[in-house]
């Protein structure tokens, strides 16, 4: 309790400075731009508090600066780019027998793969679409069905 009384008896610019430093230190492990905006706004309010002793003015300045810097920081965060998503297309590098497992080249590395249609054989060099992933095995579908007859055995 004594520490809190001593802390609150400090001049306003010291409190704003400490508040800003706390927010900036919190920003390091959390990595959230809005927390950095709050800290930066508190540091700038520490400078303003040297000239305007009114706490109400300081809080208004801090709010305006926090919102403005949060909007600016939000614009600096990159948006998700569809060009960075992995391609859904792979190429068979080792034949996948009907109902079996083979290998496909996907996103720069070789993966174990299984065809979602158990009656279809996928030959090396054939393009396939990646449907899902279970552990280290990809589930794929042929990109085309032109050269193979698919038999419907659900009847």
Short mmCIF file of N, CA and C in Angstrom, two decimals:
data_model
loop_
_atom_site.label_atom_id
_atom_site.label_comp_id
_atom_site.label_asym_id
_atom_site.label_seq_id
_atom_site.Cartn_x
_atom_site.Cartn_y
_atom_site.Cartn_z
N UNK A 1 0.82 -1.19 0.00
CA UNK A 1 0.00 0.00 0.00
C UNK A 1 0.87 1.26 0.00
N UNK A 2 1.98 1.19 0.72
CA UNK A 2 2.89 2.33 0.79
C UNK A 2 3.49 2.61 -0.58
N UNK A 3 3.82 1.53 -1.32
CA UNK A 3 4.38 1.70 -2.67
C UNK A 3 3.38 2.41 -3.58
N UNK A 4 2.12 2.02 -3.49
CA UNK A 4 1.09 2.63 -4.33
C UNK A 4 0.91 4.11 -4.00
N UNK A 5 0.97 4.46 -2.72
CA UNK A 5 0.87 5.86 -2.33
C UNK A 5 2.05 6.68 -2.86
N UNK A 6 3.24 6.09 -2.77
CA UNK A 6 4.43 6.79 -3.29
C UNK A 6 4.35 6.93 -4.81
N UNK A 7 3.84 5.90 -5.47
CA UNK A 7 3.73 5.95 -6.92
C UNK A 7 2.75 7.02 -7.36
N UNK A 8 1.60 7.09 -6.70
CA UNK A 8 0.58 8.07 -7.08
C UNK A 8 0.94 9.49 -6.68
N UNK A 9 1.92 9.66 -5.81
CA UNK A 9 2.34 11.01 -5.42
C UNK A 9 3.35 11.60 -6.40
N UNK A 10 3.73 10.84 -7.42
CA UNK A 10 4.68 11.33 -8.42
C UNK A 10 4.00 12.35 -9.33
N UNK A 11 4.78 13.21 -9.97
CA UNK A 11 4.19 14.15 -10.93
C UNK A 11 3.54 13.39 -12.09
N UNK A 12 2.55 14.00 -12.76
CA UNK A 12 1.82 13.31 -13.85
C UNK A 12 2.73 12.84 -14.98
N UNK A 13 3.74 13.62 -15.34
CA UNK A 13 4.57 13.19 -16.47
C UNK A 13 5.34 11.91 -16.14
N UNK A 14 5.69 11.70 -14.89
CA UNK A 14 6.37 10.46 -14.50
C UNK A 14 5.40 9.28 -14.59
N UNK A 15 4.16 9.48 -14.17
CA UNK A 15 3.15 8.41 -14.27
C UNK A 15 2.88 8.04 -15.73
N UNK A 16 2.77 9.05 -16.59
CA UNK A 16 2.55 8.77 -18.02
C UNK A 16 3.76 8.06 -18.61
N UNK A 17 4.95 8.45 -18.21
CA UNK A 17 6.17 7.81 -18.71
C UNK A 17 6.22 6.34 -18.28
N UNK A 18 5.92 6.07 -17.02
CA UNK A 18 5.90 4.68 -16.54
C UNK A 18 4.81 3.87 -17.23
N UNK A 19 3.64 4.47 -17.42
CA UNK A 19 2.55 3.78 -18.11
C UNK A 19 2.95 3.42 -19.55
N UNK A 20 3.57 4.36 -20.23
CA UNK A 20 4.02 4.10 -21.59
C UNK A 20 5.06 3.00 -21.66
N UNK A 21 5.99 3.01 -20.72
CA UNK A 21 7.02 1.97 -20.70
C UNK A 21 6.42 0.60 -20.39
N UNK A 22 5.44 0.56 -19.49
CA UNK A 22 4.77 -0.71 -19.19
C UNK A 22 4.08 -1.26 -20.43
N UNK A 23 3.35 -0.41 -21.15
CA UNK A 23 2.68 -0.87 -22.38
C UNK A 23 3.69 -1.33 -23.43
N UNK A 24 4.78 -0.62 -23.58
CA UNK A 24 5.78 -1.03 -24.58
C UNK A 24 6.46 -2.33 -24.20
N UNK A 25 6.70 -2.54 -22.91
CA UNK A 25 7.29 -3.81 -22.47
C UNK A 25 6.29 -4.94 -22.67
N UNK A 26 4.99 -4.69 -22.42
CA UNK A 26 3.97 -5.70 -22.67
C UNK A 26 3.85 -6.04 -24.15
N UNK A 27 4.15 -5.09 -24.98
CA UNK A 27 4.04 -5.30 -26.43
C UNK A 27 5.07 -6.31 -26.93
N UNK A 28 6.17 -6.46 -26.24
CA UNK A 28 7.23 -7.38 -26.70
C UNK A 28 6.75 -8.83 -26.72
N UNK A 29 6.24 -9.38 -25.61
CA UNK A 29 5.81 -10.79 -25.69
C UNK A 29 4.46 -10.98 -26.37
N UNK A 30 3.60 -9.97 -26.34
CA UNK A 30 2.26 -10.11 -26.90
C UNK A 30 2.24 -9.81 -28.39
N UNK A 31 3.10 -8.93 -28.85
CA UNK A 31 3.22 -8.56 -30.27
C UNK A 31 1.90 -8.08 -30.86
N UNK A 32 1.26 -7.17 -30.16
CA UNK A 32 0.01 -6.59 -30.62
C UNK A 32 0.23 -5.10 -30.88
N UNK A 33 0.00 -4.63 -32.10
CA UNK A 33 0.26 -3.23 -32.41
C UNK A 33 -0.58 -2.24 -31.59
N UNK A 34 -1.77 -2.63 -31.18
CA UNK A 34 -2.59 -1.70 -30.41
C UNK A 34 -2.00 -1.44 -29.03
N UNK A 35 -1.31 -2.40 -28.45
CA UNK A 35 -0.66 -2.19 -27.16
C UNK A 35 0.51 -1.23 -27.34
N UNK A 36 1.24 -1.37 -28.42
CA UNK A 36 2.33 -0.43 -28.71
C UNK A 36 1.77 0.97 -28.92
N UNK A 37 0.60 1.07 -29.54
CA UNK A 37 -0.03 2.37 -29.76
C UNK A 37 -0.39 3.03 -28.43
N UNK A 38 -0.91 2.24 -27.47
CA UNK A 38 -1.22 2.79 -26.15
C UNK A 38 0.04 3.28 -25.45
N UNK A 39 1.13 2.52 -25.57
CA UNK A 39 2.39 2.92 -24.94
C UNK A 39 2.97 4.17 -25.56
N UNK A 40 2.96 4.23 -26.88
CA UNK A 40 3.48 5.41 -27.56
C UNK A 40 2.65 6.65 -27.24
N UNK A 41 1.34 6.47 -27.17
CA UNK A 41 0.47 7.60 -26.82
C UNK A 41 0.73 8.07 -25.39
N UNK A 42 0.99 7.14 -24.47
CA UNK A 42 1.29 7.52 -23.09
C UNK A 42 2.62 8.27 -23.00
N UNK A 43 3.61 7.85 -23.79
CA UNK A 43 4.89 8.58 -23.79
C UNK A 43 4.72 10.00 -24.33
N UNK A 44 3.93 10.15 -25.38
CA UNK A 44 3.70 11.50 -25.92
C UNK A 44 2.87 12.34 -24.94
N UNK A 45 1.96 11.71 -24.21
CA UNK A 45 1.17 12.43 -23.22
C UNK A 45 2.04 12.88 -22.05
N UNK A 46 3.10 12.14 -21.76
CA UNK A 46 4.04 12.57 -20.72
C UNK A 46 4.65 13.91 -21.08
N UNK A 47 4.96 14.10 -22.36
CA UNK A 47 5.49 15.40 -22.80
C UNK A 47 4.42 16.49 -22.70
N UNK A 48 3.20 16.15 -23.08
CA UNK A 48 2.10 17.12 -23.04
C UNK A 48 1.80 17.53 -21.60
N UNK A 49 1.93 16.57 -20.66
CA UNK A 49 1.60 16.86 -19.26
C UNK A 49 2.56 17.87 -18.63
N UNK A 50 3.71 18.08 -19.24
CA UNK A 50 4.63 19.11 -18.73
C UNK A 50 4.07 20.51 -18.96
N UNK A 51 3.22 20.66 -19.99
CA UNK A 51 2.69 21.98 -20.33
C UNK A 51 1.22 22.16 -19.92
N UNK A 52 0.47 21.06 -19.78
CA UNK A 52 -0.94 21.12 -19.40
C UNK A 52 -1.14 20.29 -18.14
N UNK A 53 -1.27 20.93 -16.98
CA UNK A 53 -1.39 20.19 -15.72
C UNK A 53 -2.75 19.54 -15.50
N UNK A 54 -3.76 19.88 -16.29
CA UNK A 54 -5.09 19.32 -16.11
C UNK A 54 -5.11 17.84 -16.50
N UNK A 55 -5.56 17.00 -15.58
CA UNK A 55 -5.62 15.56 -15.83
C UNK A 55 -6.65 15.25 -16.93
N UNK A 56 -7.74 15.99 -16.96
CA UNK A 56 -8.76 15.77 -17.98
C UNK A 56 -8.19 16.00 -19.38
N UNK A 57 -7.43 17.07 -19.56
CA UNK A 57 -6.80 17.35 -20.87
C UNK A 57 -5.81 16.25 -21.21
N UNK A 58 -5.06 15.79 -20.23
CA UNK A 58 -4.08 14.73 -20.47
C UNK A 58 -4.76 13.44 -20.93
N UNK A 59 -5.87 13.10 -20.29
CA UNK A 59 -6.58 11.87 -20.67
C UNK A 59 -7.18 12.01 -22.07
N UNK A 60 -7.71 13.17 -22.40
CA UNK A 60 -8.26 13.40 -23.74
C UNK A 60 -7.14 13.31 -24.78
N UNK A 61 -6.00 13.93 -24.50
CA UNK A 61 -4.86 13.86 -25.43
C UNK A 61 -4.40 12.42 -25.59
N UNK A 62 -4.33 11.68 -24.47
CA UNK A 62 -3.90 10.29 -24.54
C UNK A 62 -4.88 9.46 -25.38
N UNK A 63 -6.18 9.68 -25.21
CA UNK A 63 -7.18 8.94 -25.99
C UNK A 63 -7.07 9.22 -27.47
N UNK A 64 -6.93 10.51 -27.81
CA UNK A 64 -6.81 10.87 -29.23
C UNK A 64 -5.54 10.29 -29.84
N UNK A 65 -4.43 10.41 -29.13
CA UNK A 65 -3.16 9.87 -29.64
C UNK A 65 -3.19 8.35 -29.73
N UNK A 66 -3.83 7.70 -28.78
CA UNK A 66 -3.91 6.23 -28.80
C UNK A 66 -4.71 5.75 -30.00
N UNK A 67 -5.85 6.38 -30.26
CA UNK A 67 -6.68 5.98 -31.40
C UNK A 67 -5.94 6.26 -32.71
N UNK A 68 -5.34 7.44 -32.82
CA UNK A 68 -4.62 7.79 -34.05
C UNK A 68 -3.45 6.85 -34.30
N UNK A 69 -2.65 6.57 -33.27
CA UNK A 69 -1.50 5.69 -33.49
C UNK A 69 -1.95 4.25 -33.72
N UNK A 70 -3.05 3.81 -33.12
CA UNK A 70 -3.56 2.46 -33.38
C UNK A 70 -4.00 2.33 -34.83
N UNK A 71 -4.64 3.36 -35.37
CA UNK A 71 -5.04 3.32 -36.79
C UNK A 71 -3.82 3.31 -37.70
N UNK A 72 -2.81 4.07 -37.34
CA UNK A 72 -1.59 4.09 -38.15
C UNK A 72 -0.89 2.74 -38.08
N UNK A 73 -0.77 2.17 -36.88
CA UNK A 73 -0.10 0.88 -36.73
C UNK A 73 -0.89 -0.24 -37.40
N UNK A 74 -2.21 -0.14 -37.39
CA UNK A 74 -3.02 -1.16 -38.04
C UNK A 74 -2.73 -1.20 -39.54
N UNK A 75 -2.46 -0.03 -40.12
CA UNK A 75 -2.13 0.02 -41.55
C UNK A 75 -0.77 -0.55 -41.86
N UNK A 76 0.10 -0.67 -40.87
CA UNK A 76 1.44 -1.22 -41.09
C UNK A 76 1.47 -2.74 -41.03
N UNK A 77 0.43 -3.37 -40.49
CA UNK A 77 0.38 -4.82 -40.40
C UNK A 77 -0.03 -5.37 -41.77
N UNK A 78 0.77 -6.27 -42.35
CA UNK A 78 0.43 -6.77 -43.69
C UNK A 78 -0.82 -7.65 -43.67
N UNK A 79 -1.58 -7.56 -44.74
CA UNK A 79 -2.76 -8.40 -44.90
C UNK A 79 -2.33 -9.78 -45.39
N UNK A 80 -3.20 -10.75 -45.20
CA UNK A 80 -2.92 -12.11 -45.68
C UNK A 80 -2.97 -12.10 -47.20
N UNK A 81 -1.96 -12.69 -47.80
CA UNK A 81 -1.87 -12.70 -49.25
C UNK A 81 -2.18 -14.10 -49.78
N UNK A 82 -3.07 -14.20 -50.76
CA UNK A 82 -3.34 -15.51 -51.33
C UNK A 82 -2.14 -16.09 -52.07
N UNK A 83 -1.20 -15.24 -52.46
CA UNK A 83 -0.01 -15.73 -53.15
C UNK A 83 0.92 -16.48 -52.20
N UNK A 84 0.78 -16.26 -50.89
CA UNK A 84 1.62 -16.94 -49.92
C UNK A 84 1.03 -18.27 -49.47
N UNK A 85 -0.22 -18.55 -49.83
CA UNK A 85 -0.85 -19.82 -49.47
C UNK A 85 -0.21 -20.94 -50.27
N UNK A 86 -0.07 -22.12 -49.67
CA UNK A 86 0.48 -23.24 -50.45
C UNK A 86 -0.47 -23.62 -51.58
N UNK A 87 0.12 -24.05 -52.67
CA UNK A 87 -0.67 -24.43 -53.84
C UNK A 87 -1.44 -25.71 -53.54
N UNK A 88 -2.69 -25.81 -54.01
CA UNK A 88 -3.44 -27.05 -53.79
C UNK A 88 -3.07 -28.14 -54.80
N UNK A 89 -2.13 -27.83 -55.70
CA UNK A 89 -1.75 -28.79 -56.73
C UNK A 89 -0.40 -29.41 -56.39
N UNK A 90 -0.32 -30.73 -56.57
CA UNK A 90 0.93 -31.47 -56.35
C UNK A 90 1.17 -32.35 -57.57
N UNK A 91 2.34 -32.97 -57.62
CA UNK A 91 2.66 -33.88 -58.72
C UNK A 91 3.10 -35.22 -58.13
N UNK A 92 2.55 -36.29 -58.66
CA UNK A 92 2.89 -37.62 -58.17
C UNK A 92 4.34 -37.93 -58.56
N UNK A 93 5.16 -38.29 -57.57
CA UNK A 93 6.56 -38.64 -57.86
C UNK A 93 6.79 -40.14 -57.76
N UNK A 94 5.97 -40.84 -57.02
CA UNK A 94 6.02 -42.30 -56.93
C UNK A 94 4.59 -42.80 -57.08
N UNK A 95 4.38 -43.74 -57.98
CA UNK A 95 3.03 -44.21 -58.30
C UNK A 95 2.24 -44.57 -57.04
N UNK A 96 1.00 -44.12 -57.02
CA UNK A 96 0.09 -44.44 -55.91
C UNK A 96 -0.85 -45.53 -56.41
N UNK A 97 -0.68 -46.77 -55.93
CA UNK A 97 -1.54 -47.86 -56.40
C UNK A 97 -2.95 -47.71 -55.85
N UNK A 98 -3.93 -48.37 -56.46
CA UNK A 98 -5.31 -48.29 -55.95
C UNK A 98 -5.38 -48.74 -54.49
N UNK A 99 -5.88 -47.87 -53.62
CA UNK A 99 -5.99 -48.18 -52.20
C UNK A 99 -4.68 -48.12 -51.44
N UNK A 100 -3.59 -47.77 -52.12
CA UNK A 100 -2.27 -47.76 -51.48
C UNK A 100 -1.73 -46.37 -51.23
N UNK A 101 -0.45 -46.34 -50.88
CA UNK A 101 0.22 -45.08 -50.57
C UNK A 101 1.42 -44.92 -51.48
N UNK A 102 1.63 -43.69 -51.96
CA UNK A 102 2.79 -43.36 -52.77
C UNK A 102 3.36 -42.04 -52.31
N UNK A 103 4.05 -41.34 -53.22
CA UNK A 103 4.64 -40.04 -52.87
C UNK A 103 4.26 -38.99 -53.89
N UNK A 104 4.09 -37.76 -53.37
CA UNK A 104 3.83 -36.61 -54.24
C UNK A 104 4.81 -35.50 -53.87
N UNK A 105 5.13 -34.69 -54.87
CA UNK A 105 5.93 -33.48 -54.63
C UNK A 105 4.94 -32.35 -54.39
N UNK A 106 4.97 -31.81 -53.17
CA UNK A 106 4.01 -30.78 -52.78
C UNK A 106 4.72 -29.69 -52.00
N UNK A 107 4.56 -28.46 -52.46
CA UNK A 107 5.07 -27.28 -51.76
C UNK A 107 6.57 -27.41 -51.48
N UNK A 108 7.32 -27.96 -52.42
CA UNK A 108 8.77 -28.00 -52.32
C UNK A 108 9.34 -29.21 -51.61
N UNK A 109 8.52 -30.18 -51.21
CA UNK A 109 9.06 -31.37 -50.56
C UNK A 109 8.22 -32.59 -50.93
N UNK A 110 8.75 -33.77 -50.62
CA UNK A 110 8.05 -35.01 -50.92
C UNK A 110 7.18 -35.42 -49.74
N UNK A 111 5.94 -35.81 -50.05
CA UNK A 111 4.99 -36.21 -49.02
C UNK A 111 4.44 -37.60 -49.35
N UNK A 112 4.13 -38.37 -48.33
CA UNK A 112 3.38 -39.61 -48.54
C UNK A 112 1.97 -39.18 -48.94
N UNK A 113 1.37 -39.93 -49.84
CA UNK A 113 0.04 -39.54 -50.30
C UNK A 113 -0.81 -40.78 -50.57
N UNK A 114 -2.10 -40.57 -50.41
CA UNK A 114 -3.09 -41.61 -50.66
C UNK A 114 -4.19 -40.96 -51.49
N UNK A 115 -4.70 -41.71 -52.48
CA UNK A 115 -5.78 -41.19 -53.31
C UNK A 115 -7.10 -41.33 -52.56
N UNK A 116 -7.92 -40.30 -52.63
CA UNK A 116 -9.21 -40.32 -51.95
C UNK A 116 -10.15 -41.34 -52.59
N UNK A 117 -9.95 -41.60 -53.88
CA UNK A 117 -10.75 -42.60 -54.58
C UNK A 117 -9.93 -43.88 -54.60
N UNK A 118 -10.38 -44.89 -53.87
CA UNK A 118 -9.55 -46.08 -53.66
C UNK A 118 -9.38 -46.94 -54.92
N UNK A 119 -10.18 -46.75 -55.97
CA UNK A 119 -10.08 -47.57 -57.18
C UNK A 119 -9.13 -46.98 -58.22
N UNK A 120 -8.57 -45.82 -57.99
CA UNK A 120 -7.80 -45.13 -59.01
C UNK A 120 -6.31 -45.26 -58.73
N UNK A 121 -5.57 -45.55 -59.78
CA UNK A 121 -4.11 -45.56 -59.69
C UNK A 121 -3.59 -44.22 -60.23
N UNK A 122 -2.69 -43.61 -59.49
CA UNK A 122 -2.08 -42.34 -59.93
C UNK A 122 -0.63 -42.61 -60.29
N UNK A 123 -0.29 -42.30 -61.56
CA UNK A 123 1.05 -42.59 -62.06
C UNK A 123 2.00 -41.41 -61.83
N UNK A 124 3.28 -41.71 -61.81
CA UNK A 124 4.31 -40.68 -61.61
C UNK A 124 4.19 -39.61 -62.69
N UNK A 125 4.33 -38.36 -62.29
CA UNK A 125 4.23 -37.23 -63.20
C UNK A 125 2.83 -36.67 -63.35
N UNK A 126 1.84 -37.37 -62.83
CA UNK A 126 0.45 -36.93 -62.96
C UNK A 126 0.15 -35.82 -61.95
N UNK A 127 -0.52 -34.74 -62.39
CA UNK A 127 -0.90 -33.69 -61.44
C UNK A 127 -2.09 -34.13 -60.60
N UNK A 128 -2.08 -33.75 -59.33
CA UNK A 128 -3.16 -34.09 -58.42
C UNK A 128 -3.52 -32.86 -57.57
N UNK A 129 -4.72 -32.88 -57.02
CA UNK A 129 -5.17 -31.82 -56.11
C UNK A 129 -5.08 -32.35 -54.68
N UNK A 130 -4.51 -31.55 -53.80
CA UNK A 130 -4.43 -31.93 -52.39
C UNK A 130 -5.76 -31.58 -51.74
N UNK A 131 -6.39 -32.59 -51.14
CA UNK A 131 -7.71 -32.42 -50.53
C UNK A 131 -7.58 -32.19 -49.02
N UNK A 132 -6.73 -32.98 -48.37
CA UNK A 132 -6.57 -32.85 -46.92
C UNK A 132 -5.23 -33.45 -46.50
N UNK A 133 -4.98 -33.34 -45.20
CA UNK A 133 -3.75 -33.89 -44.64
C UNK A 133 -4.09 -34.58 -43.33
N UNK A 134 -3.60 -35.79 -43.18
CA UNK A 134 -3.77 -36.52 -41.93
C UNK A 134 -2.38 -36.93 -41.47
N UNK A 135 -1.86 -36.23 -40.45
CA UNK A 135 -0.50 -36.47 -40.01
C UNK A 135 0.48 -36.08 -41.10
N UNK A 136 1.30 -37.04 -41.55
CA UNK A 136 2.27 -36.78 -42.61
C UNK A 136 1.83 -37.33 -43.96
N UNK A 137 0.57 -37.68 -44.08
CA UNK A 137 0.05 -38.24 -45.32
C UNK A 137 -1.00 -37.31 -45.91
N UNK A 138 -0.81 -36.97 -47.19
CA UNK A 138 -1.76 -36.12 -47.90
C UNK A 138 -2.82 -36.99 -48.56
N UNK A 139 -4.04 -36.49 -48.61
CA UNK A 139 -5.10 -37.13 -49.38
C UNK A 139 -5.26 -36.32 -50.66
N UNK A 140 -5.17 -37.01 -51.81
CA UNK A 140 -5.17 -36.31 -53.09
C UNK A 140 -6.27 -36.86 -53.99
N UNK A 141 -6.60 -36.05 -54.99
CA UNK A 141 -7.52 -36.44 -56.06
C UNK A 141 -6.83 -36.16 -57.39
N UNK A 142 -7.07 -36.99 -58.39
CA UNK A 142 -6.47 -36.70 -59.69
C UNK A 142 -7.00 -35.38 -60.25
N UNK A 143 -6.12 -34.66 -60.94
CA UNK A 143 -6.53 -33.38 -61.54
C UNK A 143 -7.48 -33.62 -62.70
N UNK A 144 -7.28 -34.72 -63.41
CA UNK A 144 -8.17 -35.08 -64.53
C UNK A 144 -8.46 -36.57 -64.46
N UNK A 145 -9.59 -36.97 -65.07
CA UNK A 145 -9.97 -38.37 -65.13
C UNK A 145 -10.02 -38.85 -66.58
N UNK A 146 -9.32 -38.20 -67.48
CA UNK A 146 -9.47 -38.48 -68.91
C UNK A 146 -8.99 -39.87 -69.30
N UNK A 147 -7.85 -40.31 -68.76
CA UNK A 147 -7.28 -41.55 -69.26
C UNK A 147 -7.58 -42.76 -68.39
N UNK A 148 -8.46 -42.63 -67.41
CA UNK A 148 -8.79 -43.76 -66.56
C UNK A 148 -10.29 -43.87 -66.42
N UNK A 149 -10.75 -45.09 -66.37
CA UNK A 149 -12.17 -45.33 -66.14
C UNK A 149 -12.39 -45.45 -64.64
N UNK A 150 -13.28 -44.65 -64.12
CA UNK A 150 -13.61 -44.72 -62.72
C UNK A 150 -14.87 -45.55 -62.57
N UNK A 151 -14.77 -46.61 -61.80
CA UNK A 151 -15.90 -47.52 -61.63
C UNK A 151 -16.63 -47.15 -60.36
N UNK A 152 -17.94 -46.96 -60.46
CA UNK A 152 -18.76 -46.63 -59.32
C UNK A 152 -19.19 -47.93 -58.64
N UNK A 153 -18.64 -48.20 -57.48
CA UNK A 153 -18.95 -49.45 -56.79
C UNK A 153 -19.89 -49.23 -55.59
N UNK A 154 -20.57 -48.12 -55.58
CA UNK A 154 -21.48 -47.83 -54.48
C UNK A 154 -22.87 -48.42 -54.68
N UNK A 155 -23.12 -49.02 -55.86
CA UNK A 155 -24.46 -49.55 -56.18
C UNK A 155 -24.64 -50.89 -55.56
#
